[in-house]
Every structure is written in C-alpha cells, then in structure tokens.
Amino acid sequence: MLSQYFHPLNIALVLFVVATLFFFDAIGTWFDSRYIKSPAFLRPAVWLYGMGLFVAVWFGLHFFIPFRADYILFSTLPLLYIALPPYLHFRRWKELWIFAKSHRLPLIIFFILSPALFVKSSLPPYLTDEMAYHFWSPYDVKHELVWNFGTGYYQNLPKLIDTMMVLPFALTKTYAPSRLLHFLLFYSGVTAIYAWLKLRFGFTVSALFALMYLFINQNLLIIATSGYIDYSMAILITLAVITLLDVMIFANPASFLAGSIFWGLSIGGKYTALLGLTAYTTIFSAWYLYQGKKYLHIRNLAKFLMLLLIFGGYWYVKNLLYTGNPIYPFLFGCKFAQCYDISGVYTGSWTIPIKFANSFKIISSLTYGHPVVVALFIVALLLLKLHKTVIFLLIGAFIELFLTRNFSGFFDRYFLHLQTLLIIILVLPAVRYKLYLLPIIALAIFLVLTTLKTTYSPWNYLSPQEVYYAIGKTNIYHWLKDRHKQNGDIIAWCGTSGEKDLYILDEGILYTRDEQPMSVLVVNCRYIFPKPGQLATADQPVWFASHRTCDSGSDLETRLVCQAKPLGRYLYFYEPKGPTL
C-alpha cells in the first residue's frame, strides 16, 4: 500500500539514522586503524569509509540477492562482529565528541539549519532527477532481484551514492533517512575541510570558509538533502584534493591513503570526478617524481590504486566487463550491437563553452552571480599569486577544464568542487592581510543573513504544504493532490493492494510537462506499453492511462477512452464487450 511508504522523519527514523552513522563509523574506524591511519582533521569523515565498504559489499551481493530488509540486516552482522568490539574497547565514538568540542562552529551552524533540514529531509521524492533515476521506486525495490544494467546510459552510470540511499529505503520504506544521511555525508566533509583549514591556516580562515560556503547557495538544503549528488560529490572531490595538497605542501604523508579513499568514493559516484582525479594526480605525480620519493614509499602507490578500486573503481570494472568500455557511453564505444548515443548532449546551449573568453562567466556561475564575491576572488588571486596552495588548486582546475572542453561545456552542477576550492582561495588572504579581512567578514555576514532570511521566511523556502507533511499533519495522498494534480490519481491507484498491470497508451503521462516523473512513487503497477489496437482486441479487462478525452477525435485510442470507465484523471478501466471499436 502507498500509505506504508514515504513517511516523514520521526523519532524512530532519527534514531535509525544515528544507529546507521555509528555502524558506518565503527566499520570506518576499524578499517582506518588497520590500513590508513588518517590524520585527525578527517575524523568526522571516517564514517564515510564504512559507508563506502558497505556499499561495495552490497554492490557484490546484489548480483545474487535483492535489496530486501532481512538480507540487509543480516549482512551487517559479520561487519559488526569484526568492527564493534574494537570500537567499544577503544571508545572510538568518544573521539567524535572530543572533535566536536574543539570545532564548535560547524555544530552551531548545523543546529541553526536543523529546523529547515528536518522539513526538507522529510519530504517524499519531488525533484526531477531524483524521481527520474537517482531514487528507486517501491516497485523496483521489490522486483529487481539482481542488478539490471541493460544498455542504456543511466543504468550504467556509477551509482555509489544512489546505492547508499536505496539501502535505508529498503529497510524503512521512506527516503527521509536517506535524505538525512546524504546531507550528513556532505556536512561531515565540510566539517573535515573546516578542521583542515583551522589546522593549517587558523580559525579566522576556517570560520570564514564555513560561513561563506554553507550560506552562499540559498538552495543548499534542497540540493544536499535530495537525490541530486552534486554537492556530496563536490565535498568528496575537495577532500581528495586537500589530502593530496596536505602531502605535497605540508609534508604530511598520513593524508595520502585517505585521499585514495575519497577519490574512490568520488569516481564511484559520478563520472566527472575522473577529470579531477586525472588533473590533480597528474600534478601529484610530477611532484612525486621530483621530490616526493623521500616522503612516500613506492608501495604506497600500489595501495593507493587498490583503495581506489575497493571504494569506487569497481563500477568501471563492471562497465568494462558488461559494455567493453569502462566509461560507457563516453569515448570508447561499446560491444553492443547499438551503443547509446549522447553526442552533443553535454555541449548544448545550457552549458558555457570552456574557453578563456568565458572565464568571467564560469567564475560568476560558481558564485551564483554575486559580484562582490567575484571581485574579492580576483583580489585574492592578486594577493596570493605566489601562494603554493593557490598555485596547486588553480593548476589542477585549469587542467580539469582543459580536459573537459574536449567533450563537454561548463555547467556549475558538474563542477561544484571548483566552487569549494574557489571559496578556499577567497578566504586565504584573511590570515595575512588585515585590510582584506573587513570586506570578507562583511560579505560572510551578508550571505549568512540573506540566506537565513530566505530559508525561514514564510511561504518562501519552506512551503506550508512541506511543513505540514514534515510534522505529520498531512500524508502522501494530500501530497499527491498538491504536487501531482495530473497523475496523482494514477499513483494512488497503483498504491492500492495487489499487483497489477497498467497499460500506458500515452507515455507523456509518466513525465508530464507540469509535474515531476511519477514512476518513483509507484508501488504495485507494472507498466506495459501497447499499441491501441492491442487493447481493442483484448479478451480480458484492462486498466490503462491516456491523456485523451471523448472529444479528442475519432482515432482508436479516443474510442477506447470513450468506451472505458474513468477511475480518476487519465486512468480508465476497459472491459471488452465485443467488436464494437
């Protein structure tokens, strides 16, 4: 039943998220203590190691078993047996509390944002891409017994974060815990970056970064709690970059293997991370050949590649075996009779051509058009023109954009890690130049106040419908009436008990112009796409969906609609009564 799915956050679900975090943290700290020895500034992000390992386990298991709640729970037992005793014995959980006490600002910001975070995390699927392919429907979770990669584009994309979000859904029948976990993934990474900046450049720089980065985008909570993975990818890539930077600039080899995990998680989540990996490891390789051998033994390079494979590279091995192309459908074709064609898709008018003449447009896109941010960034570049950190970040960004221009234009969603690096550069002069400190503090205060005003203004960021849904005053059926006026009746009918076939005569029903894709909300319907003539000759009752009405014309589909019994908007029941059509 649809009423069993898509519940908002409640105490039980919040406790489930907390338990999941500690489960991942136990696995992550066990793995870290044995194989990585991460630096202290990464402590809030070590649970991501556990998440990555658990997703890797389920990537393998799902070749044989479905995403069923009992299987998922059973799979945690051997991991708990290994990781929980040392976690409790060494009180690893206490390290998080100690870290939080010494890095209070991210915690304060989290509590300020938590009311809006609660609402946005509680909502059912409502954004385009999360409904189209990031989130799984209840029907898919019940019926996909093993991986079904097919030959399409979306089926063969790396899906590490998507898999991370479907596992809690299979356990709880709602995406509220997945949304909250996705945000915590992002926020844990931001906190680790904050801790690194505080360690290397002082509190002023780290505080300015946290305030500017978390408040420059007024839609941050919408995106970071959604199925869109752009911000989580941005943070994972940034963590990977600063760990390499920590080795090169600050002579801290302890960060090297941790960096390989973040690169693995990044490329396991999205193809675009490959560009950053190529760019920054190229710089790192040149440094290693020149002077890095005295810091890192060559066997660490082999470990780097192994960790890259374990934490995300396996998606590319799968693609190579299934399609003949590790980055299908880009560059190398495929072994199928007909490859999926995406030529021209990523160079359309919605992207910015990557060339020097468009530098200002690209920077403006990354700063959401804030002219003061752009101006201060230019000033920061002039002040820090010989700063090693800035040189490393800029050269990597230039290499990445140079590689990208060969097959794509610039679109800010795909390069949000460059926004993170831009803001790091923007705040760095504050540690040296007092005259720069005043305008950058004023800008940070302005961004915080305007974003908080937008976030908590009535009828603005949080609609009454969203608030009522989050606090349990309305349910999924009210949500359908509000957000799915055209196909809501079909979704509700597909959520009644008993599995059924729904014949789709008009595929536009699934993707209406004014509403988001409906399939992710479907519980008990299997879609069939027949020709109208197939229904006209049916010898048993059928349910079908069509945009047509009786005055739409005299074609066969319209005549079917006229003879059928309407069950709701665009939903019909047709019972054959002889050859009258």
Coordinates of C-alpha atoms in Angstrom, one line a residue:
M1 CA 0.0 0.0 0.0
L2 CA 1.2 3.5 -0.8
S3 CA 0.3 4.6 2.7
Q4 CA 3.1 2.4 4.0
Y5 CA 5.8 4.4 2.1
F6 CA 7.4 7.9 2.2
H7 CA 6.8 8.8 5.8
P8 CA 8.4 11.9 7.2
L9 CA 11.1 11.9 9.9
N10 CA 10.1 10.8 13.3
I11 CA 12.0 9.8 16.5
A12 CA 12.3 6.2 15.3
L13 CA 13.7 7.2 11.9
V14 CA 16.1 9.7 13.5
L15 CA 17.4 7.0 15.8
F16 CA 17.8 4.7 12.8
V17 CA 20.0 7.4 11.2
V18 CA 22.1 7.8 14.3
A19 CA 22.5 4.0 14.5
T20 CA 23.5 3.8 10.9
L21 CA 26.1 6.6 11.4
F22 CA 27.7 4.7 14.3
F23 CA 27.5 1.4 12.3
F24 CA 29.4 3.1 9.5
D25 CA 31.8 4.8 11.9
A26 CA 32.6 1.5 13.6
I27 CA 33.5 -0.1 10.3
G28 CA 35.3 3.1 9.1
T29 CA 37.5 3.4 12.3
W30 CA 38.3 -0.3 12.2
F31 CA 39.5 -0.1 8.6
D32 CA 41.3 3.2 9.3
S33 CA 43.1 2.0 12.3
R34 CA 44.4 -1.1 10.4
Y35 CA 45.2 0.2 7.0
I36 CA 45.0 4.0 6.7
K37 CA 45.9 5.9 9.9
S38 CA 44.1 9.1 8.8
P39 CA 45.1 12.5 10.2
A40 CA 43.0 13.9 13.0
F41 CA 41.3 16.6 10.8
L42 CA 39.5 13.8 8.9
R43 CA 37.8 12.3 12.0
P44 CA 34.3 13.5 11.2
A45 CA 34.6 11.9 7.7
V46 CA 35.9 8.5 8.7
W47 CA 32.4 7.1 8.8
L48 CA 32.4 7.5 5.0
Y49 CA 35.0 4.8 4.8
G50 CA 32.5 2.4 6.5
M51 CA 29.7 3.6 4.1
G52 CA 31.9 3.0 1.1
L53 CA 32.8 -0.5 2.3
F54 CA 29.2 -1.4 3.0
V55 CA 28.1 -0.1 -0.4
A56 CA 30.9 -2.1 -2.0
V57 CA 29.7 -5.2 -0.2
W58 CA 26.2 -4.7 -1.5
F59 CA 27.4 -4.0 -5.0
G60 CA 28.7 -7.5 -5.0
L61 CA 25.7 -9.1 -3.1
H62 CA 23.2 -7.5 -5.4
F63 CA 24.5 -9.7 -8.3
F64 CA 22.9 -12.6 -6.3
I65 CA 20.3 -11.3 -3.9
P66 CA 17.7 -8.4 -3.8
F67 CA 17.7 -5.3 -1.6
R68 CA 15.5 -6.9 1.0
A69 CA 15.3 -5.7 4.6
D70 CA 16.2 -9.1 6.1
Y71 CA 19.1 -9.6 3.8
I72 CA 20.5 -6.1 4.5
L73 CA 20.2 -6.5 8.3
F74 CA 21.8 -10.0 8.1
S75 CA 24.7 -8.5 6.1
T76 CA 25.6 -6.2 9.0
L77 CA 26.2 -9.0 11.4
P78 CA 29.7 -10.1 10.2
L79 CA 30.8 -6.5 9.9
L80 CA 29.6 -5.7 13.4
Y81 CA 31.4 -8.8 14.7
I82 CA 34.6 -7.5 13.2
A83 CA 34.3 -3.8 13.9
L84 CA 32.2 -3.3 17.0
P85 CA 34.5 -4.8 19.7
P86 CA 37.5 -2.5 19.0
Y87 CA 35.1 0.4 18.5
L88 CA 33.7 -0.1 22.0
H89 CA 37.0 -1.1 23.6
F90 CA 38.9 2.0 22.3
R91 CA 35.9 4.3 22.7
R92 CA 36.2 5.5 19.1
W93 CA 32.8 7.2 19.5
K94 CA 34.3 9.5 22.1
E95 CA 36.7 10.9 19.5
L96 CA 33.7 12.4 17.7
W97 CA 32.6 14.2 20.9
I98 CA 36.2 15.5 21.5
F99 CA 36.4 16.7 17.9
A100 CA 33.0 18.4 18.2
K101 CA 34.1 20.3 21.3
S102 CA 37.2 21.7 19.6
H103 CA 35.3 22.5 16.4
R104 CA 32.1 24.2 17.6
L105 CA 31.2 26.4 14.7
P106 CA 30.0 23.7 12.3
L107 CA 27.9 22.3 15.1
I108 CA 26.3 25.7 15.8
I109 CA 25.5 26.1 12.1
F110 CA 24.1 22.7 12.0
F111 CA 21.6 23.5 14.8
I112 CA 20.7 26.8 13.2
L113 CA 19.8 24.9 9.9
S114 CA 18.3 21.9 11.6
P115 CA 14.6 23.0 11.5
A116 CA 14.7 23.5 7.7
L117 CA 16.9 20.4 7.4
F118 CA 14.2 18.4 9.2
V119 CA 11.5 19.6 6.8
K120 CA 13.5 19.1 3.6
S121 CA 14.7 15.6 4.7
S122 CA 11.1 14.5 5.5
L123 CA 9.7 15.1 2.0
P124 CA 8.8 12.3 -0.5
P125 CA 10.6 12.4 -3.9
Y126 CA 9.8 15.8 -5.5
L127 CA 12.8 16.9 -7.7
T128 CA 13.2 15.9 -11.3
D129 CA 16.4 13.8 -11.4
E130 CA 15.9 12.1 -8.0
M131 CA 12.5 11.0 -9.3
A132 CA 13.8 10.1 -12.8
Y133 CA 16.7 7.9 -11.9
H134 CA 18.5 8.5 -8.5
F135 CA 15.8 7.1 -6.3
W136 CA 14.3 3.7 -6.7
S137 CA 10.5 3.1 -6.6
P138 CA 8.9 0.7 -4.1
Y139 CA 8.0 -1.4 -7.1
D140 CA 11.7 -1.5 -8.3
V141 CA 13.0 -2.4 -4.9
K142 CA 10.5 -5.3 -4.6
H143 CA 11.1 -6.7 -8.1
E144 CA 14.7 -6.1 -9.1
L145 CA 16.2 -9.3 -7.8
V146 CA 19.7 -8.6 -9.1
W147 CA 21.4 -5.8 -11.0
N148 CA 19.8 -5.0 -14.3
F149 CA 22.3 -2.8 -16.1
G150 CA 20.9 -3.1 -19.7
T151 CA 22.5 -1.0 -22.4
G152 CA 21.2 2.5 -21.5
Y153 CA 23.0 5.5 -20.2
Y154 CA 21.6 5.9 -16.7
Q155 CA 21.7 2.2 -15.9
N156 CA 25.5 2.1 -16.4
L157 CA 26.4 5.3 -14.6
P158 CA 28.4 4.8 -11.3
K159 CA 25.8 4.6 -8.5
L160 CA 27.7 4.5 -5.2
I161 CA 25.6 7.3 -3.6
D162 CA 22.4 6.0 -5.2
T163 CA 23.1 2.6 -3.7
M164 CA 23.8 4.2 -0.3
M165 CA 20.3 5.8 -0.5
V166 CA 18.4 2.8 -1.6
L167 CA 19.6 0.6 1.3
P168 CA 17.9 2.7 4.0
F169 CA 14.8 2.9 1.8
A170 CA 14.6 -0.9 1.6
L171 CA 14.8 -1.0 5.4
T172 CA 12.4 1.8 6.3
K173 CA 10.1 2.3 3.2
T174 CA 10.9 6.0 3.2
Y175 CA 13.6 8.3 1.7
A176 CA 13.7 10.5 4.8
P177 CA 16.6 8.7 6.4
S178 CA 18.4 8.6 3.0
R179 CA 18.0 12.3 2.6
L180 CA 19.3 13.0 6.1
L181 CA 22.3 10.6 5.6
H182 CA 23.0 12.3 2.3
F183 CA 23.1 15.7 3.9
L184 CA 25.3 14.3 6.8
L185 CA 27.7 12.9 4.2
F186 CA 28.0 16.4 2.7
Y187 CA 28.2 18.1 6.1
S188 CA 30.8 15.7 7.6
G189 CA 33.0 16.6 4.6
V190 CA 32.5 20.3 5.1
T191 CA 33.5 19.9 8.8
A192 CA 36.7 18.0 7.9
I193 CA 37.6 20.7 5.4
Y194 CA 36.9 23.3 8.2
A195 CA 39.2 21.4 10.5
W196 CA 42.0 21.2 7.9
L197 CA 41.8 24.9 7.3
K198 CA 41.8 25.6 11.0
L199 CA 44.9 23.4 11.5
R200 CA 46.8 24.9 8.5
F201 CA 45.7 28.5 8.4
G202 CA 43.9 29.3 11.7
F203 CA 40.4 29.8 13.0
T204 CA 39.7 33.0 11.0
V205 CA 40.2 31.3 7.7
S206 CA 38.2 28.2 8.6
A207 CA 35.3 30.2 10.1
L208 CA 35.1 32.4 7.0
F209 CA 35.1 29.3 4.8
A210 CA 32.3 27.6 6.8
L211 CA 30.1 30.7 6.8
M212 CA 30.6 31.6 3.1
Y213 CA 30.4 28.1 1.7
L214 CA 27.4 27.0 3.7
F215 CA 25.4 30.2 3.0
I216 CA 26.4 31.3 -0.5
N217 CA 23.8 29.0 -2.0
Q218 CA 20.3 29.6 -0.7
N219 CA 19.1 26.3 -2.1
L220 CA 21.8 24.3 -0.4
L221 CA 19.4 22.3 1.9
I222 CA 17.2 21.5 -1.1
I223 CA 20.1 20.0 -3.1
A224 CA 22.1 18.5 -0.2
T225 CA 19.1 16.6 1.1
S226 CA 17.9 15.5 -2.3
G227 CA 18.8 12.6 -4.7
Y228 CA 21.0 15.1 -6.6
I229 CA 24.5 14.0 -5.8
D230 CA 26.3 17.2 -6.9
Y231 CA 27.1 18.6 -3.5
S232 CA 28.2 15.3 -2.0
M233 CA 30.5 14.8 -5.0
A234 CA 31.9 18.3 -4.6
I235 CA 32.8 17.6 -1.0
L236 CA 34.3 14.2 -1.7
I237 CA 36.4 15.6 -4.5
T238 CA 37.5 18.5 -2.4
L239 CA 38.6 16.2 0.4
A240 CA 40.5 14.2 -2.1
V241 CA 42.2 17.3 -3.4
I242 CA 43.2 18.7 0.0
T243 CA 44.6 15.4 1.2
L244 CA 47.0 15.4 -1.8
L245 CA 47.7 19.0 -1.0
D246 CA 48.4 18.1 2.6
V247 CA 51.0 15.6 1.4
M248 CA 52.7 17.9 -1.1
I249 CA 52.6 21.3 0.6
F250 CA 52.6 20.4 4.3
A251 CA 54.7 17.2 4.1
N252 CA 52.0 15.0 5.8
P253 CA 52.2 11.5 4.2
A254 CA 49.4 10.3 6.5
S255 CA 46.9 12.0 4.2
F256 CA 47.9 10.1 1.1
L257 CA 46.0 6.8 1.6
A258 CA 43.0 8.7 3.0
G259 CA 43.0 10.7 -0.3
S260 CA 42.7 7.5 -2.3
I261 CA 39.5 6.6 -0.4
F262 CA 37.9 9.9 -1.2
W263 CA 39.0 9.6 -4.8
G264 CA 37.5 6.2 -4.9
L265 CA 34.2 7.4 -3.4
S266 CA 34.2 10.3 -5.9
I267 CA 34.6 8.3 -9.0
G268 CA 32.2 5.7 -7.7
G269 CA 29.6 8.4 -7.5
K270 CA 30.0 10.3 -10.8
Y271 CA 32.0 10.3 -14.0
T272 CA 33.0 13.9 -13.7
A273 CA 35.2 13.0 -10.7
L274 CA 37.5 11.3 -13.2
L275 CA 38.5 14.7 -14.6
G276 CA 39.5 15.9 -11.1
L277 CA 41.4 12.7 -10.4
T278 CA 43.3 13.0 -13.7
A279 CA 44.1 16.6 -13.2
Y280 CA 45.3 16.6 -9.6
T281 CA 47.1 13.2 -9.7
T282 CA 49.0 14.5 -12.7
I283 CA 50.3 17.3 -10.6
F284 CA 51.0 15.0 -7.7
S285 CA 52.8 12.5 -9.9
A286 CA 55.1 15.3 -11.2
W287 CA 55.8 16.3 -7.6
Y288 CA 56.4 12.7 -6.5
L289 CA 59.0 12.2 -9.3
Y290 CA 60.7 15.4 -8.4
Q291 CA 60.8 15.3 -4.6
G292 CA 58.1 13.1 -3.2
K293 CA 60.0 9.8 -3.0
K294 CA 61.5 10.8 0.3
Y295 CA 58.0 11.2 1.8
L296 CA 56.2 8.2 0.3
H297 CA 57.4 4.7 -0.4
I298 CA 56.5 3.3 -3.8
R299 CA 54.4 0.6 -2.2
N300 CA 52.0 3.3 -1.1
L301 CA 51.3 4.0 -4.7
A302 CA 50.2 0.4 -5.1
K303 CA 48.0 0.8 -2.0
F304 CA 46.5 3.9 -3.5
L305 CA 45.4 2.1 -6.6
M306 CA 44.0 -0.8 -4.6
L307 CA 41.9 1.5 -2.4
L308 CA 40.8 3.4 -5.4
L309 CA 39.4 0.1 -6.8
I310 CA 37.8 -1.0 -3.5
F311 CA 36.0 2.2 -2.8
G312 CA 34.6 3.1 -6.2
G313 CA 36.7 1.8 -9.1
Y314 CA 34.8 -1.4 -9.3
W315 CA 32.0 0.4 -11.1
Y316 CA 34.4 0.9 -14.0
V317 CA 35.5 -2.7 -13.9
K318 CA 31.8 -3.7 -14.2
N319 CA 31.3 -1.3 -17.2
L320 CA 34.4 -2.8 -18.9
L321 CA 33.1 -6.3 -18.5
Y322 CA 29.5 -5.5 -19.4
T323 CA 29.9 -2.9 -22.2
G324 CA 33.6 -3.2 -23.2
N325 CA 34.0 0.5 -22.2
P326 CA 34.9 1.5 -18.6
I327 CA 33.3 4.9 -19.0
Y328 CA 30.4 3.9 -21.3
P329 CA 29.0 5.6 -23.3
F330 CA 31.8 8.2 -23.5
L331 CA 34.8 8.0 -25.8
F332 CA 35.3 4.3 -26.5
G333 CA 32.0 3.0 -27.8
C334 CA 30.7 -0.4 -26.6
K335 CA 30.4 -4.0 -27.6
F336 CA 26.6 -3.9 -28.1
A337 CA 25.0 -4.0 -31.5
Q338 CA 23.9 -0.4 -30.9
C339 CA 25.6 1.9 -28.4
Y340 CA 23.8 4.6 -26.5
D341 CA 24.4 7.9 -28.3
I342 CA 24.9 11.0 -26.2
S343 CA 26.7 13.1 -28.9
G344 CA 26.0 16.8 -28.3
V345 CA 24.2 16.3 -25.1
Y346 CA 26.8 18.0 -22.9
T347 CA 27.7 20.8 -25.3
G348 CA 24.2 22.3 -25.6
S349 CA 23.2 25.9 -25.2
W350 CA 22.6 25.2 -21.5
T351 CA 26.4 24.9 -21.0
I352 CA 29.1 27.5 -21.2
P353 CA 31.8 26.8 -23.8
I354 CA 35.0 26.3 -22.0
K355 CA 37.4 28.9 -23.3
F356 CA 39.5 31.8 -21.8
A357 CA 37.0 34.4 -23.1
N358 CA 34.3 32.8 -20.8
S359 CA 36.4 32.8 -17.6
F360 CA 34.3 35.5 -16.0
K361 CA 31.1 33.7 -16.9
I362 CA 32.4 30.5 -15.4
I363 CA 33.5 32.2 -12.2
S364 CA 30.2 34.1 -11.9
S365 CA 28.3 30.8 -12.4
L366 CA 30.3 29.2 -9.5
T367 CA 29.5 32.2 -7.2
Y368 CA 25.8 32.4 -8.2
G369 CA 26.3 35.8 -9.8
H370 CA 27.4 37.6 -6.6
P371 CA 29.5 40.5 -8.0
V372 CA 31.3 41.2 -4.7
V373 CA 32.4 37.5 -4.4
V374 CA 33.8 37.7 -7.9
A375 CA 35.6 40.9 -7.2
L376 CA 37.1 39.7 -3.9
F377 CA 38.2 36.4 -5.6
I378 CA 40.1 38.5 -8.2
V379 CA 41.7 40.5 -5.3
A380 CA 42.6 37.2 -3.5
L381 CA 44.3 35.9 -6.7
L382 CA 46.4 39.1 -6.9
L383 CA 47.3 38.9 -3.2
L384 CA 48.2 35.2 -3.3
K385 CA 49.8 34.9 -6.7
L386 CA 52.8 33.0 -5.3
H387 CA 51.0 31.0 -2.6
K388 CA 51.7 27.3 -3.1
T389 CA 48.2 26.2 -2.1
V390 CA 46.6 28.6 -4.6
I391 CA 49.0 27.5 -7.3
F392 CA 48.2 23.9 -6.8
L393 CA 44.5 24.4 -6.8
L394 CA 44.5 26.7 -9.8
I395 CA 46.7 24.5 -12.0
G396 CA 44.5 21.5 -11.2
A397 CA 41.4 23.4 -12.1
F398 CA 42.9 24.6 -15.4
I399 CA 43.9 21.0 -16.3
E400 CA 40.5 19.8 -15.4
L401 CA 38.7 22.4 -17.5
F402 CA 41.1 21.8 -20.4
L403 CA 40.3 18.1 -20.4
T404 CA 36.6 18.8 -20.1
R405 CA 36.4 21.2 -23.0
N406 CA 37.0 18.3 -25.4
F407 CA 33.6 16.7 -24.8
S408 CA 31.5 19.0 -22.6
G409 CA 30.7 22.6 -21.9
F410 CA 30.7 24.1 -18.4
F411 CA 27.7 23.6 -16.1
D412 CA 28.0 24.6 -12.4
R413 CA 26.3 21.5 -11.1
Y414 CA 29.0 19.3 -12.5
F415 CA 31.9 21.4 -11.1
L416 CA 30.7 22.4 -7.7
H417 CA 34.0 21.2 -6.2
L418 CA 35.6 24.2 -8.1
Q419 CA 33.2 26.4 -6.1
T420 CA 34.6 24.8 -2.9
L421 CA 38.2 25.4 -4.0
L422 CA 37.3 29.0 -5.1
I423 CA 36.0 29.8 -1.6
I424 CA 39.1 28.3 0.0
I425 CA 41.2 30.7 -2.2
L426 CA 38.8 33.5 -1.4
V427 CA 39.3 33.3 2.4
L428 CA 43.0 32.6 2.5
P429 CA 44.2 36.2 2.3
A430 CA 42.4 36.9 5.6
V431 CA 45.3 35.3 7.5
R432 CA 47.9 37.8 6.1
Y433 CA 46.1 41.0 5.1
K434 CA 44.1 42.9 7.7
L435 CA 42.7 45.3 5.1
Y436 CA 41.2 42.3 3.3
L437 CA 39.7 41.0 6.5
L438 CA 37.0 43.7 6.8
P439 CA 35.3 43.2 3.4
I440 CA 35.4 39.4 3.6
I441 CA 33.8 39.4 7.1
A442 CA 31.1 41.8 5.9
L443 CA 30.5 39.6 2.9
A444 CA 30.2 36.5 5.1
I445 CA 27.7 38.2 7.4
F446 CA 25.7 39.4 4.4
L447 CA 25.5 35.9 3.0
V448 CA 24.5 34.3 6.3
L449 CA 21.7 36.9 7.0
T450 CA 20.2 36.8 3.5
T451 CA 20.2 33.0 3.3
L452 CA 18.7 32.6 6.8
K453 CA 16.1 35.2 5.9
T454 CA 15.2 33.3 2.7
T455 CA 15.3 29.9 4.5
Y456 CA 13.0 30.8 7.3
S457 CA 10.7 33.4 5.6
P458 CA 7.0 32.1 5.4
W459 CA 5.8 31.0 2.0
N460 CA 9.3 31.2 0.6
Y461 CA 11.8 28.4 1.1
L462 CA 9.6 26.2 3.2
S463 CA 6.0 26.0 1.8
P464 CA 3.2 25.3 4.3
Q465 CA 2.5 22.0 2.4
E466 CA 6.1 20.9 3.1
V467 CA 5.9 21.9 6.8
Y468 CA 2.6 20.1 7.3
Y469 CA 3.9 17.0 5.6
A470 CA 7.1 17.0 7.8
I471 CA 5.2 17.3 11.0
G472 CA 2.6 14.6 10.1
K473 CA -0.4 16.9 9.6
T474 CA -0.8 15.6 6.0
N475 CA 0.1 12.4 4.3
I476 CA 1.2 11.1 0.9
Y477 CA -2.3 11.4 -0.5
H478 CA -2.5 15.1 0.4
W479 CA 0.9 15.4 -1.2
L480 CA -0.4 13.9 -4.5
K481 CA -3.3 16.3 -4.6
D482 CA -1.0 19.2 -4.1
R483 CA 2.0 18.2 -6.3
H484 CA 0.6 15.6 -8.7
K485 CA -2.7 17.1 -9.9
Q486 CA -2.5 15.4 -13.3
N487 CA -1.1 11.9 -12.5
G488 CA -1.9 11.7 -8.8
D489 CA -4.9 9.5 -9.3
I490 CA -2.8 7.0 -11.2
I491 CA -0.2 7.0 -8.5
A492 CA -2.8 6.5 -5.7
W493 CA -4.4 3.6 -7.7
C494 CA -1.1 2.0 -8.2
G495 CA -0.6 2.2 -4.5
T496 CA -3.7 0.1 -3.7
S497 CA -3.1 -3.5 -2.6
G498 CA -2.4 -6.2 -5.2
E499 CA 0.0 -6.1 -8.1
K500 CA -1.5 -5.1 -11.4
D501 CA -0.6 -4.2 -15.0
L502 CA -1.1 -0.7 -16.2
Y503 CA -1.2 -0.2 -19.9
I504 CA 0.3 3.2 -20.9
L505 CA -1.2 4.5 -24.1
D506 CA 0.4 7.9 -23.7
E507 CA 3.9 7.8 -22.3
G508 CA 3.7 11.6 -21.6
I509 CA 1.5 10.5 -18.6
L510 CA 4.7 9.4 -16.8
Y511 CA 6.6 12.7 -17.5
T512 CA 4.0 15.5 -17.7
R513 CA 5.1 19.0 -18.6
D514 CA 4.0 20.5 -15.3
E515 CA 4.8 17.7 -12.9
Q516 CA 7.8 15.5 -12.0
P517 CA 8.2 11.9 -13.1
M518 CA 5.7 9.7 -11.3
S519 CA 7.3 6.3 -11.5
V520 CA 9.4 6.6 -8.3
L521 CA 6.1 6.7 -6.3
V522 CA 4.6 3.6 -7.9
V523 CA 4.1 0.7 -5.5
N524 CA 2.2 -2.1 -7.3
C525 CA 2.0 -1.3 -11.0
R526 CA 3.9 -2.9 -13.9
Y527 CA 3.9 -0.7 -16.9
I528 CA 3.0 -2.1 -20.3
F529 CA 3.3 0.0 -23.5
P530 CA 0.9 -1.4 -26.1
K531 CA -0.5 -0.1 -29.3
P532 CA -4.2 1.0 -29.1
G533 CA -5.1 -1.9 -31.4
Q534 CA -3.7 -4.4 -28.8
L535 CA -6.2 -3.1 -26.2
A536 CA -9.0 -3.1 -28.7
T537 CA -8.6 -6.8 -29.3
A538 CA -8.0 -7.7 -25.6
D539 CA -10.1 -10.5 -24.4
Q540 CA -10.0 -9.6 -20.7
P541 CA -10.4 -6.4 -18.6
V542 CA -7.5 -3.9 -18.6
W543 CA -6.6 -0.7 -16.8
F544 CA -4.9 1.9 -19.0
A545 CA -3.7 5.5 -18.8
S546 CA -4.3 8.1 -21.5
H547 CA -4.4 11.9 -21.9
R548 CA -7.3 11.6 -24.4
T549 CA -10.9 12.6 -23.8
C550 CA -14.0 11.7 -25.8
D551 CA -13.8 14.9 -27.8
S552 CA -10.2 14.4 -28.8
G553 CA -11.1 12.9 -32.2
S554 CA -12.2 9.7 -33.7
D555 CA -9.0 7.6 -33.6
L556 CA -8.8 4.3 -32.0
E557 CA -7.3 5.5 -28.7
T558 CA -10.0 8.1 -28.3
R559 CA -12.7 5.5 -28.9
L560 CA -11.1 3.3 -26.3
V561 CA -11.3 6.2 -23.8
C562 CA -15.0 6.7 -24.7
Q563 CA -15.9 3.1 -24.1
A564 CA -13.9 2.8 -20.9
K565 CA -14.9 3.6 -17.3
P566 CA -13.0 6.5 -15.8
L567 CA -11.4 5.7 -12.5
G568 CA -9.6 9.0 -12.0
R569 CA -7.8 11.6 -14.0
Y570 CA -6.3 9.9 -17.1
L571 CA -7.0 6.5 -15.6
Y572 CA -9.5 4.1 -17.2
F573 CA -10.9 0.6 -16.9
Y574 CA -11.8 -1.1 -20.2
E575 CA -13.8 -4.3 -20.3
P576 CA -14.2 -5.8 -23.8
K577 CA -17.8 -6.3 -24.9
G578 CA -17.3 -7.4 -28.5
P579 CA -16.0 -6.0 -31.8
T580 CA -17.6 -2.5 -31.5
L581 CA -14.5 -0.4 -31.9

